[in-house]
Short mmCIF file of C-alpha atoms and ligand atoms in Angstrom, two decimals:
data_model
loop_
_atom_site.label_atom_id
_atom_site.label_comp_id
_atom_site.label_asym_id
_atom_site.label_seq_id
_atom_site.Cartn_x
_atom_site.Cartn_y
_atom_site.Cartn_z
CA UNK A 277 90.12 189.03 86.43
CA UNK A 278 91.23 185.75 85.39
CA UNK A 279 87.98 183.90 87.39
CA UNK A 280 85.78 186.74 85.45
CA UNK A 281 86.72 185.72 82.14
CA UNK A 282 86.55 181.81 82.94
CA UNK A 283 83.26 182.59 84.10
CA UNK A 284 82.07 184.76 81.06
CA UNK A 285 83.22 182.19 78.70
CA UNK A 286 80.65 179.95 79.95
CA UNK A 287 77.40 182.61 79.54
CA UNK A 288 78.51 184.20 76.39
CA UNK A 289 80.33 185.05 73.15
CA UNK A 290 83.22 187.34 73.82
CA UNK A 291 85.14 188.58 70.65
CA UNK A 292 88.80 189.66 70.95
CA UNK A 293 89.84 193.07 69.41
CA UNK A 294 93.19 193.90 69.53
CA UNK A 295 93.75 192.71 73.02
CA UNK A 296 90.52 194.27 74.21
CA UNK A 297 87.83 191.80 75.31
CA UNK A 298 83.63 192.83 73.89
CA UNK A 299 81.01 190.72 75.12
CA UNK A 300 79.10 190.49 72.43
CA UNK A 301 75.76 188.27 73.70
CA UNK A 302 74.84 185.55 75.82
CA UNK A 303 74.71 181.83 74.89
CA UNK A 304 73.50 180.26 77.82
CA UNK A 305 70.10 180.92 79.38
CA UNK A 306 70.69 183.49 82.34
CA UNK A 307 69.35 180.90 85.64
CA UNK A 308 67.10 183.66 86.64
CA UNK A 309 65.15 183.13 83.90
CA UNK A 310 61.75 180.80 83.52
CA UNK A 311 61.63 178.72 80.45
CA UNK A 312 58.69 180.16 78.82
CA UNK A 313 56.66 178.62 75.51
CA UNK A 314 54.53 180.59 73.62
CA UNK A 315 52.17 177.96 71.66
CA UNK A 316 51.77 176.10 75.16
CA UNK A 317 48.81 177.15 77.50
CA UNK A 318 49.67 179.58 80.71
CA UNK A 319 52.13 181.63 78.66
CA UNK A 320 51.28 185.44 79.08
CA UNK A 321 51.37 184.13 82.82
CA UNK A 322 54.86 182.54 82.16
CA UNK A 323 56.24 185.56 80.00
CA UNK A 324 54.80 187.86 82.84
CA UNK A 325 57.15 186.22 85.67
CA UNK A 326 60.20 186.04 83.24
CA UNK A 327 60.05 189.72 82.86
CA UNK A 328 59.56 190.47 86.54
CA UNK A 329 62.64 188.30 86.88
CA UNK A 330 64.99 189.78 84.58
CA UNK A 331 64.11 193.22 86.24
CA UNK A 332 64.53 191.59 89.30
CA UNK A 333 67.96 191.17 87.89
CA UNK A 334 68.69 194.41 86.52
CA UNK A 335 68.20 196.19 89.58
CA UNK A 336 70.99 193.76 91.43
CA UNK A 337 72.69 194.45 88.20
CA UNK A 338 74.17 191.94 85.29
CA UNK A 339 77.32 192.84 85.07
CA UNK A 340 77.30 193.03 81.45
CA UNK A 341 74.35 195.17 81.54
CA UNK A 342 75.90 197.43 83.64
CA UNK A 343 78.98 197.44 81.43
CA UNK A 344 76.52 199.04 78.69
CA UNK A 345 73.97 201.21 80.21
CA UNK A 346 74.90 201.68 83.47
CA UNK A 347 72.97 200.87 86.45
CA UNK A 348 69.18 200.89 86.74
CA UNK A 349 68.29 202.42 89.50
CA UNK A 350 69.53 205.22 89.74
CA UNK A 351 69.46 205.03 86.11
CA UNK A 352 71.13 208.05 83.29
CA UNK A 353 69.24 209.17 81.12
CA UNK A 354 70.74 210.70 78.06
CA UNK A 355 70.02 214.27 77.03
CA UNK A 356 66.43 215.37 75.95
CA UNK A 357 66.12 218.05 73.68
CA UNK A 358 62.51 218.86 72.83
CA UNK A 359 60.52 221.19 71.39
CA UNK A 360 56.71 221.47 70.94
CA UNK A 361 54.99 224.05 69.04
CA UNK A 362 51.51 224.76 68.28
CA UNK A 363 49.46 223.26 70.92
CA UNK A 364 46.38 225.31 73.22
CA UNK A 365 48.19 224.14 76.34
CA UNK A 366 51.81 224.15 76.08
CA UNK A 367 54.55 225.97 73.77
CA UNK A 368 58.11 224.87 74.71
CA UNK A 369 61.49 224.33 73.84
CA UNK A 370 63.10 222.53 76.81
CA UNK A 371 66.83 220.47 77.07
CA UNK A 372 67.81 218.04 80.11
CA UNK A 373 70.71 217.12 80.71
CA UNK A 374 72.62 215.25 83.21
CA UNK A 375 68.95 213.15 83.88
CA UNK A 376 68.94 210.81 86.47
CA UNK A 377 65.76 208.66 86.88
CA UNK A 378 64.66 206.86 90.06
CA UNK A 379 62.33 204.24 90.96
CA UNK A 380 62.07 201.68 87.71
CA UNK A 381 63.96 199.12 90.79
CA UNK A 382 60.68 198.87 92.00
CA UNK A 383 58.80 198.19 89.07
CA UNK A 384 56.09 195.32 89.46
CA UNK A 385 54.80 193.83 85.57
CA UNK A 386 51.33 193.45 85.98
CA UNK A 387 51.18 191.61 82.22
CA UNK A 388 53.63 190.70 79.52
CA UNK A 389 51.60 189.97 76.72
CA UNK A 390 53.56 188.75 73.17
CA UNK A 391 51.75 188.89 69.77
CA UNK A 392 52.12 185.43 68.37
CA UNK A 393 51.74 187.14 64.33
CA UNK A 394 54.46 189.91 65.13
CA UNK A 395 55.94 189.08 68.25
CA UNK A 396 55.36 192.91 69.52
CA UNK A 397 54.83 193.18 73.63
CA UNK A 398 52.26 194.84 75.81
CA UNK A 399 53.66 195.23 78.69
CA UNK A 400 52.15 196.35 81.77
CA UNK A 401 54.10 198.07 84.83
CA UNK A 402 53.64 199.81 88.07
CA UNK A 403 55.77 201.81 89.61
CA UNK A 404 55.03 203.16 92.97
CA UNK A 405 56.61 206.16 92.25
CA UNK A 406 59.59 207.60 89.44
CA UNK A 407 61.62 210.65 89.97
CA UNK A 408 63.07 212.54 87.65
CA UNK A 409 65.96 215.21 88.09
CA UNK A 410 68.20 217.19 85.73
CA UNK A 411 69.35 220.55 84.66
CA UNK A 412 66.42 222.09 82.62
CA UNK A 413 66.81 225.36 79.87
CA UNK A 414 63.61 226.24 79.00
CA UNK A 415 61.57 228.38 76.81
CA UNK A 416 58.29 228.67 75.91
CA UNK A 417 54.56 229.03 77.69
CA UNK A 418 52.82 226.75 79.57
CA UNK A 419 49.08 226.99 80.67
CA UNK A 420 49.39 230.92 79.48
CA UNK A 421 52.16 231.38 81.68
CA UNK A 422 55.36 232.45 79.60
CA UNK A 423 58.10 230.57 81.13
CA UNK A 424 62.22 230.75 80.60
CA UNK A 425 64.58 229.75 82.65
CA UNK A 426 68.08 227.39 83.22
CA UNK A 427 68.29 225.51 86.53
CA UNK A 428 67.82 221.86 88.41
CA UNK A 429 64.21 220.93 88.12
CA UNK A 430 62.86 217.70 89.47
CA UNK A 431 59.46 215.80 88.12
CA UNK A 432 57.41 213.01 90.56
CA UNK A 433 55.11 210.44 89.96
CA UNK A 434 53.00 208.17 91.93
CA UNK A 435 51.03 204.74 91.88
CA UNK A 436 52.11 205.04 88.18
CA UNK A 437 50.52 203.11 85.69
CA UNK A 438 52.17 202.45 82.29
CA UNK A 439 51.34 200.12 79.14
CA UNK A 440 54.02 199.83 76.84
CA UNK A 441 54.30 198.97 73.54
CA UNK A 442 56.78 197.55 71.87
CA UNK A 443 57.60 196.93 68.72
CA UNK A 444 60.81 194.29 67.33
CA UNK A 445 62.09 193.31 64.78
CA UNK A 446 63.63 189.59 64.64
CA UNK A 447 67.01 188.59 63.90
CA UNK A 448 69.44 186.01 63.76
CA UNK A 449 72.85 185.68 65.34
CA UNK A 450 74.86 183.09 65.96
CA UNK A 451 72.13 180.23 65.67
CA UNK A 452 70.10 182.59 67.85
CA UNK A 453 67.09 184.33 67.34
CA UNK A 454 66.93 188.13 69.03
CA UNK A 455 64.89 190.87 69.21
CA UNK A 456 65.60 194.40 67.58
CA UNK A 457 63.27 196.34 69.24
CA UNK A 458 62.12 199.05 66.83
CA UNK A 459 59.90 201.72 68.51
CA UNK A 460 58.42 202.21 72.08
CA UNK A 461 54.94 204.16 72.84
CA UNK A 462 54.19 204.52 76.51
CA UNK A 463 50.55 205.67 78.02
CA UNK A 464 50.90 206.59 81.51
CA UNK A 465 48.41 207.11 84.34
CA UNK A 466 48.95 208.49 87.98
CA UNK A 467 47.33 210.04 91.40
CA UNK A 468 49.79 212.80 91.57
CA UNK A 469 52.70 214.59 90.17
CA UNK A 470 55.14 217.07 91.42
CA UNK A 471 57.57 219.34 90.02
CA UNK A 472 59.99 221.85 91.01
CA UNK A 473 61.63 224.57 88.75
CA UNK A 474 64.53 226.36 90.66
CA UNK A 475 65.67 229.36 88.78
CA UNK A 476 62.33 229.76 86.50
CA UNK A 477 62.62 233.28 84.83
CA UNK A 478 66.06 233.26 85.57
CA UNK A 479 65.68 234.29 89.43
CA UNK A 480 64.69 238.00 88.43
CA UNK A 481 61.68 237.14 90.60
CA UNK A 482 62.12 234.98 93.72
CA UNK A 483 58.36 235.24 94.57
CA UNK A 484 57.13 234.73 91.23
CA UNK A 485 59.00 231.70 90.85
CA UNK A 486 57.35 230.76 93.68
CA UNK A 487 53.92 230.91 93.11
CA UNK A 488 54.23 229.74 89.45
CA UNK A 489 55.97 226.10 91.14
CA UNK A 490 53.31 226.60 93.44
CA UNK A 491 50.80 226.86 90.95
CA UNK A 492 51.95 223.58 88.55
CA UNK A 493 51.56 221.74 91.81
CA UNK A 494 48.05 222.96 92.76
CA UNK A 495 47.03 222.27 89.15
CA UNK A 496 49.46 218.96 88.56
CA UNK A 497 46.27 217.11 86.11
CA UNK A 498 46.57 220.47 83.60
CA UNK A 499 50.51 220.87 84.05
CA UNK A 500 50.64 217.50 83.71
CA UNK A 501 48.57 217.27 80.75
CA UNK A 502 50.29 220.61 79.17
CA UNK A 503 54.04 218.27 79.45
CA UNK A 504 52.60 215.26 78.61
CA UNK A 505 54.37 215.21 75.75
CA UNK A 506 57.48 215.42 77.13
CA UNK A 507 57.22 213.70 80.20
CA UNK A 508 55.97 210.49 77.14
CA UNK A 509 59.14 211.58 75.23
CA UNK A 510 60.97 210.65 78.19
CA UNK A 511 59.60 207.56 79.43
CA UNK A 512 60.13 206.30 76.61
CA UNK A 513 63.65 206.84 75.78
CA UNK A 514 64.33 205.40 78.91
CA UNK A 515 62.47 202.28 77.88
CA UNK A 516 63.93 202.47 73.94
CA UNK A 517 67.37 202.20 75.56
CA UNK A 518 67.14 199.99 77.97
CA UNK A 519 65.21 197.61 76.32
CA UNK A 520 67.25 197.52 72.84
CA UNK A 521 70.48 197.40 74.62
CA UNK A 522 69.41 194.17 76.87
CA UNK A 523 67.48 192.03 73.93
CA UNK A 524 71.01 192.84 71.57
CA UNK A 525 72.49 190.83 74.50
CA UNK A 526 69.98 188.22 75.45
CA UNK A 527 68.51 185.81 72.78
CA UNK A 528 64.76 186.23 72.14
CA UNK A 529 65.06 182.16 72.69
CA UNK A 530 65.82 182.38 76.70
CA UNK A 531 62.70 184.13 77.37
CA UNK A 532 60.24 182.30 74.33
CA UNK A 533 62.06 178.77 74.05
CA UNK A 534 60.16 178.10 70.95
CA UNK A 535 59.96 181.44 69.30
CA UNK A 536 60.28 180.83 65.14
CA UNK A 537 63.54 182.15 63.13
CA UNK A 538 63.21 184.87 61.47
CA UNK A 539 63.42 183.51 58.22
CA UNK A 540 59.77 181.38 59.53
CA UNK A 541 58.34 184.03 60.63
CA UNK A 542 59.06 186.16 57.89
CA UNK A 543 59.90 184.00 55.14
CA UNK A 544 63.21 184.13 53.02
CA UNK A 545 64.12 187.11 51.55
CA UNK A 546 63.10 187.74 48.12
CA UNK A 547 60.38 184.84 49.02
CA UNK A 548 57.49 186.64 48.07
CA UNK A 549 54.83 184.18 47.17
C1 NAG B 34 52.00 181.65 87.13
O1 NAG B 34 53.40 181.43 87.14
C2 NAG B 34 53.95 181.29 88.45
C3 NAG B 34 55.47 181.24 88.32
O2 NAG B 34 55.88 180.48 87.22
C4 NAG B 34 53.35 180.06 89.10
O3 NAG B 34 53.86 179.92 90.41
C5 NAG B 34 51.83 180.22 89.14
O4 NAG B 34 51.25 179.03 89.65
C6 NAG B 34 51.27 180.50 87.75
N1 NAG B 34 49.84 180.80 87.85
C7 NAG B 34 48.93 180.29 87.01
C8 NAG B 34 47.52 180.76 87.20
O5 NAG B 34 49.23 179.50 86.13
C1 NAG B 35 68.76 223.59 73.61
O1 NAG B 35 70.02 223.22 73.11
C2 NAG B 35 70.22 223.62 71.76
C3 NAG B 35 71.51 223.01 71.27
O2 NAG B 35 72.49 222.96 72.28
C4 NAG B 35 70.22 225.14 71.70
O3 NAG B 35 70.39 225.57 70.37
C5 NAG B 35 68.88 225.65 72.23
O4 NAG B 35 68.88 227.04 72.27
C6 NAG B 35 68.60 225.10 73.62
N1 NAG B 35 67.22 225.44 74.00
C7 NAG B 35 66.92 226.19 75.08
C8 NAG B 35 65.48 226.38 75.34
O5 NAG B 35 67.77 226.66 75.79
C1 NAG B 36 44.42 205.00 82.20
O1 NAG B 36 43.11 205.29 82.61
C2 NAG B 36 42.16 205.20 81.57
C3 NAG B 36 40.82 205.68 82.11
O2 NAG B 36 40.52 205.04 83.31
C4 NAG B 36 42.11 203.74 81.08
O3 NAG B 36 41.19 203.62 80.02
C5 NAG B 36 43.52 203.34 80.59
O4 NAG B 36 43.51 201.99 80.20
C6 NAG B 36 44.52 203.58 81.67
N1 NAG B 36 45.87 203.33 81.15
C7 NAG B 36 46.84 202.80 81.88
C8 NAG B 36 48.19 202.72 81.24
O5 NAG B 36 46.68 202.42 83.02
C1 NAG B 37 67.63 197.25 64.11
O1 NAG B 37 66.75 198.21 63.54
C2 NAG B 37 67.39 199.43 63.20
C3 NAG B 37 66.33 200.41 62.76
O2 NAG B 37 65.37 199.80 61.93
C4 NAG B 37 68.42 199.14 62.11
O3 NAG B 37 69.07 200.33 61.74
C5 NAG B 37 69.44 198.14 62.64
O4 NAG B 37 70.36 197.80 61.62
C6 NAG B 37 68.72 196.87 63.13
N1 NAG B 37 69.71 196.02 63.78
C7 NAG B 37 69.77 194.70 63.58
C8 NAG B 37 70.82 193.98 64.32
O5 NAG B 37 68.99 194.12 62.86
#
């Protein structure tokens, strides 16, 4: 325990609370990381291998990363409650809980591409394939089919293809500059997707529920299309979370060494001329 906190000390700023020790964010460069510069040539290249890295990372797990979100792969997912109305394809109310994705371990970035006016990130990411499970409740239609039901459901995807977007907001603490990322958008393509709904209409039909699994699977581009919006929804919590909980602990300045303050890039407050 002792060791731990000598150890700690080094990497970042711990604050005592009444006895009980909060690592609040890092103040030495992680060594996994590249130094990367953004106004120096081969740096969507550099930024690219920095964020393969620090994935690299989270899969064998920072401990203080694991502290706060738990570990990556398998990774939990908090509740989704969602509810779509409206649409030609798809009217449903659905809730998971106790979400558990798979698969982001083997995530390869393809690109990491930084705005130099806003600093927002394209990101580019393939993931040979993500699995989803949780306890569904459901209600709605999908694809004409009227569908209600409460049981374990699983959702996967392969050879997918995701851009992200991200959007931050700088900051400044403790001399540092960080990231507050602000909103995520995901677009996702892939060859195939399969689902499984146990209990769908409630088991009064055994053979129905059958066929209409069957059915989703047969048809996975139109299902997939019809959930689309919440199978986005999802993928992009997962990111929102992830990624706002690691760049409140790691400076913006270990992964773009010469990334302005805020106050450059945006100018003082009140400045408005
Ligand atoms: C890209 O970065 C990697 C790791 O830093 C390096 O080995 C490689 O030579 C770079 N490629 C180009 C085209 O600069
Ligand atoms: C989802 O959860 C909310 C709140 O717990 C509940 O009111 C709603 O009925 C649930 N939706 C379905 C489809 O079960
Ligand atoms: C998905 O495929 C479309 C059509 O080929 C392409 O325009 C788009 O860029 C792709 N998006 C991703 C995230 O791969
Ligand atoms: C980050 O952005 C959110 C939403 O805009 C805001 O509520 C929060 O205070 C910001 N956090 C920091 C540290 O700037």
């Amino acid at each position: 325990m002792k060791g731990t906190l000598a150890f700690c000390c080094g990497l970042l700023a711990i604050c005592h609370l009444n006895g009980v020790v909060a690592v609040d964010y890092f103040t030495e460069k992680p060594s996994f990381l590249p130094s990367c510069r953004i106004y120096e040539p081969g740096f969507t290249n550099c930024s690219t291998h920095s964020v393969q890295k620090l994935l690299d990372q989270l899969t064998i797990g920072i401990p203080e990363i694991v502290a706060s979100i738990g570990t990556y792969d398998p990774m939990h997912v908090r509740d989704i409650h969602f509810k779509q109305d409206n649409n030609e394809v798809a009217t449903i109310k659905a809730n998971l809980t106790e979400v558990i994705v798979k698969g982001f371990g083997s995530a390869k970035i393809k690109e990491s591409r930084i705005s130099k006016k806003d600093f927002s990130w394209k990101t580019k990411i393939f993931l040979p394939k993500m699995r989803l499970d949780a306890k569904y409740q459901m209600a709605g239609r999908i694809l004409l089919i009227p569908l209600s039901g409460t049981g374990n459901m699983f959702l996967e995807m392969e050879n997918l293809d995701i851009l992200l977007r991200t959007k931050t907001v700088l900051y400044e603490k403790g001399g540092f500059t960080f990231d507050n990322v602000t909103s995520v958008r995901v677009e996702l393509n892939m060859t195939r997707v399969r689902s499984h709904f146990d209990n769908l209409f409630n088991g009064r039909s055994k053979e129905v529920e059958r066929s209409t699994n069957q059915f989703f699977n047969d048809n996975w581009r139109e299902s997939y299309e019809a959930l689309k919006p919440l199978i986005l929804e999802t993928v992009e919590n997962i990111f929102f979370d992830v990624m706002s909980k690691v760049f409140h602990l790691i400076p913006a300045n270990f992964f773009i060494e010469d990334i302005p303050t805020p106050q450059q890039l945006y100018g003082k407050v009140g400045d408005k001329s």
